[in-house]
Tab-separated table of C-alpha atoms in Angstrom:
chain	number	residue	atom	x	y	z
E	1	UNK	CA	73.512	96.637	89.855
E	2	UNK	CA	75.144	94.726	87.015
E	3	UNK	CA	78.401	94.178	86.301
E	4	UNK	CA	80.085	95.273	82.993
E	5	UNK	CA	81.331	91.522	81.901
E	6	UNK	CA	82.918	92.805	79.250
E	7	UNK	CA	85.630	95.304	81.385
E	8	UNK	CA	88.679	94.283	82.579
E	9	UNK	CA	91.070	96.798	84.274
E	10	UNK	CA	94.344	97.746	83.066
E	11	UNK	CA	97.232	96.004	85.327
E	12	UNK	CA	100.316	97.848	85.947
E	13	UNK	CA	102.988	97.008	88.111
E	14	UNK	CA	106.333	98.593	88.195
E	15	UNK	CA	109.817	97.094	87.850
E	16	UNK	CA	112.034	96.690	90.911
E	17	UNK	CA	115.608	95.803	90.456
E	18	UNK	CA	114.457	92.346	89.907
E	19	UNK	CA	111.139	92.601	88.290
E	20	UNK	CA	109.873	93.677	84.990
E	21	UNK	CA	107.685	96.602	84.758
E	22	UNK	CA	104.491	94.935	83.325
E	23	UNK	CA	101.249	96.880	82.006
E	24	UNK	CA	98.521	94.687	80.601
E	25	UNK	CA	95.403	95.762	79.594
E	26	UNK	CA	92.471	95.545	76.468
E	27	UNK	CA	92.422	98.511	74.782
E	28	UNK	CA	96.335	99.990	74.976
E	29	UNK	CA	99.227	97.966	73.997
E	30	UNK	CA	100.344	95.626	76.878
E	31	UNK	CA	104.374	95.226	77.957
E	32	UNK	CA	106.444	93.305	79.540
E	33	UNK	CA	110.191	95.483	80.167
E	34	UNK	CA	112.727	94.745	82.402
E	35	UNK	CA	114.751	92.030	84.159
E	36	UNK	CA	112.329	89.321	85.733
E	37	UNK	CA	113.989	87.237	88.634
E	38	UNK	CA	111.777	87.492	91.610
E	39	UNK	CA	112.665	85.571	94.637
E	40	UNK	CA	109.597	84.231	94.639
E	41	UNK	CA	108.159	83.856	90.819
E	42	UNK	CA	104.697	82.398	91.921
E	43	UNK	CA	103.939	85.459	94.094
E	44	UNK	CA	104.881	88.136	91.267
E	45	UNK	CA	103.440	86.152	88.008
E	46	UNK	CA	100.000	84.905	89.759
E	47	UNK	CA	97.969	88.149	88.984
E	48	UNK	CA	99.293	88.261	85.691
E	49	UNK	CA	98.084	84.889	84.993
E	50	UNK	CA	94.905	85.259	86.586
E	51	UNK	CA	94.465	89.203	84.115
E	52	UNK	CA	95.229	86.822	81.355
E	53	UNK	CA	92.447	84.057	82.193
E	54	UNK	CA	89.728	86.796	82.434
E	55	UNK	CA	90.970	88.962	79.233
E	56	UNK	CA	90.519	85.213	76.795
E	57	UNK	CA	87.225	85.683	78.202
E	58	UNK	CA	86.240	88.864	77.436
E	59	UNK	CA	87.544	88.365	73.436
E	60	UNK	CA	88.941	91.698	72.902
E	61	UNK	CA	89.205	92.743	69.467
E	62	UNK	CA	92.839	92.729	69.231
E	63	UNK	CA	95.588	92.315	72.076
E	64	UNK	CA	99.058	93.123	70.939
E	65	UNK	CA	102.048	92.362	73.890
E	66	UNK	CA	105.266	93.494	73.539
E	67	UNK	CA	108.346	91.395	75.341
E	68	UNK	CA	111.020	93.498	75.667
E	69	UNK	CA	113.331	91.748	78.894
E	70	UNK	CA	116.992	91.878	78.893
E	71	UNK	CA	117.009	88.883	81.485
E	72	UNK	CA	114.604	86.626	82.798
E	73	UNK	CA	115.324	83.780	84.997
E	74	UNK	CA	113.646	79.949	84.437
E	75	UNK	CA	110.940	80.246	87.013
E	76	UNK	CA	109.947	83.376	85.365
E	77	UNK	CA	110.287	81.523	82.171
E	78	UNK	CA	107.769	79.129	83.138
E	79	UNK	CA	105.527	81.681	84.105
E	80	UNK	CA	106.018	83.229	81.255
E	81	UNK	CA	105.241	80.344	78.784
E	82	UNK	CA	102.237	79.682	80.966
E	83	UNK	CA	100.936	83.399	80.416
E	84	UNK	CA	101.632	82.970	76.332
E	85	UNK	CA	99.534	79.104	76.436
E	86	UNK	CA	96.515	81.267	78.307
E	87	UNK	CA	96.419	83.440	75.399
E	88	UNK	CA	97.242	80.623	72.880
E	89	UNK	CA	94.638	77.941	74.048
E	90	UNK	CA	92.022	80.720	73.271
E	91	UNK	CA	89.429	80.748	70.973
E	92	UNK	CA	90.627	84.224	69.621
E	93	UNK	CA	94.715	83.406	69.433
E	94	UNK	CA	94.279	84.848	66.007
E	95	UNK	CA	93.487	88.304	66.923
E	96	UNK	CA	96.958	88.638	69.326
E	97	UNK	CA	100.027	89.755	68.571
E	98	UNK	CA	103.102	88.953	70.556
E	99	UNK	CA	106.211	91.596	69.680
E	100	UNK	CA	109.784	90.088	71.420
E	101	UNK	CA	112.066	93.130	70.799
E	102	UNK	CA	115.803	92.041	71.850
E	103	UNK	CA	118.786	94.010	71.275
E	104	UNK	CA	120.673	92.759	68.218
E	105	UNK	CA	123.876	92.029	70.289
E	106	UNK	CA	122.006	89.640	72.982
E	107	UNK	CA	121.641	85.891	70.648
E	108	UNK	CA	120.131	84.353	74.010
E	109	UNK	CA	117.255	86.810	74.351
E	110	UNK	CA	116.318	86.686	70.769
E	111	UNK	CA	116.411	82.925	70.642
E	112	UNK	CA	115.081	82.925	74.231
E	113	UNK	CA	112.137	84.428	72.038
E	114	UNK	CA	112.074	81.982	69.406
E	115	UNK	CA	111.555	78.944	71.753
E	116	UNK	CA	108.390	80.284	72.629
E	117	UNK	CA	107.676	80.931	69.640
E	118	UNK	CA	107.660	77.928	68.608
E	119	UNK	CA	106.115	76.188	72.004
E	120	UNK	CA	102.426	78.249	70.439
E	121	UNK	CA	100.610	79.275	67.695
E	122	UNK	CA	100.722	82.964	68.488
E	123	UNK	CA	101.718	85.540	65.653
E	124	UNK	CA	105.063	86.314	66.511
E	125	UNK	CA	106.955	89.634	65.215
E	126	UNK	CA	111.017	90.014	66.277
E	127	UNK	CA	112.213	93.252	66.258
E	128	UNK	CA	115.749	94.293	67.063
E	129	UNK	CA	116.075	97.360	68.828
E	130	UNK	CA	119.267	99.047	69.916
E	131	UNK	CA	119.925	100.169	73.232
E	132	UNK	CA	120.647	104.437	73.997
């Protein structure tokens, strides 16, 4: 039997009190939501590095991510550069498109967003949004 190469399965895992709800996958729009400061950063952001290494390979079409965190933490901001260089030392940067929504009111989450910005090549889009 022979293995679809070109399949990668959706990754979901839901938010705790101190971890983002994250859904990644090829062919729906991926998200990160959420707070993100897990006592142990390595444990939570390994599988989402390791989705990331296989989905470069596969070359989707298109792969649009949306960041929308009210806190993260600096381990998780490590892991979370490292996830955006995955996707930025790729071949096929070109086709992804990072969205960091931040509410207008929070200057450290949208400039939080910025420095990564500028840390990669990826297509960046900021978009404020207001909380209900």
């Amino acid at each position: 039997m022979t293995k679809n190469l070109n399949y990668l399965k959706p990754l979901q895992i839901n938010s705790t009190s101190d971890t983002p709800d994250v859904f990644l996958s090829i062919s729906e729009i991926s998200s990160f939501r959420g707070r993100s400061l897990p006592e142990n950063a390595f444990d939570f952001y390994e599988p989402i590095l390791e989705w990331a290494k296989r989905m470069v390979k596969i070359n989707p079409p298109s792969f649009t991510l949306i960041f929308q965190l009210d806190y993260f933490n600096s381990s998780s901001g490590r892991y979370l550069y490292e996830f955006l260089h995955i996707l930025d030392k790729s071949n096929y940067r070109n086709s992804y498109n990072i969205i960091w929504r931040y509410d207008p009111d929070d200057d450290l989450m949208h400039e939080r967003g910025q420095a990564f910005q500028s840390l990669c090549s990826l297509p960046f889009q900021f978009e404020e949004v207001v909380k209900q």
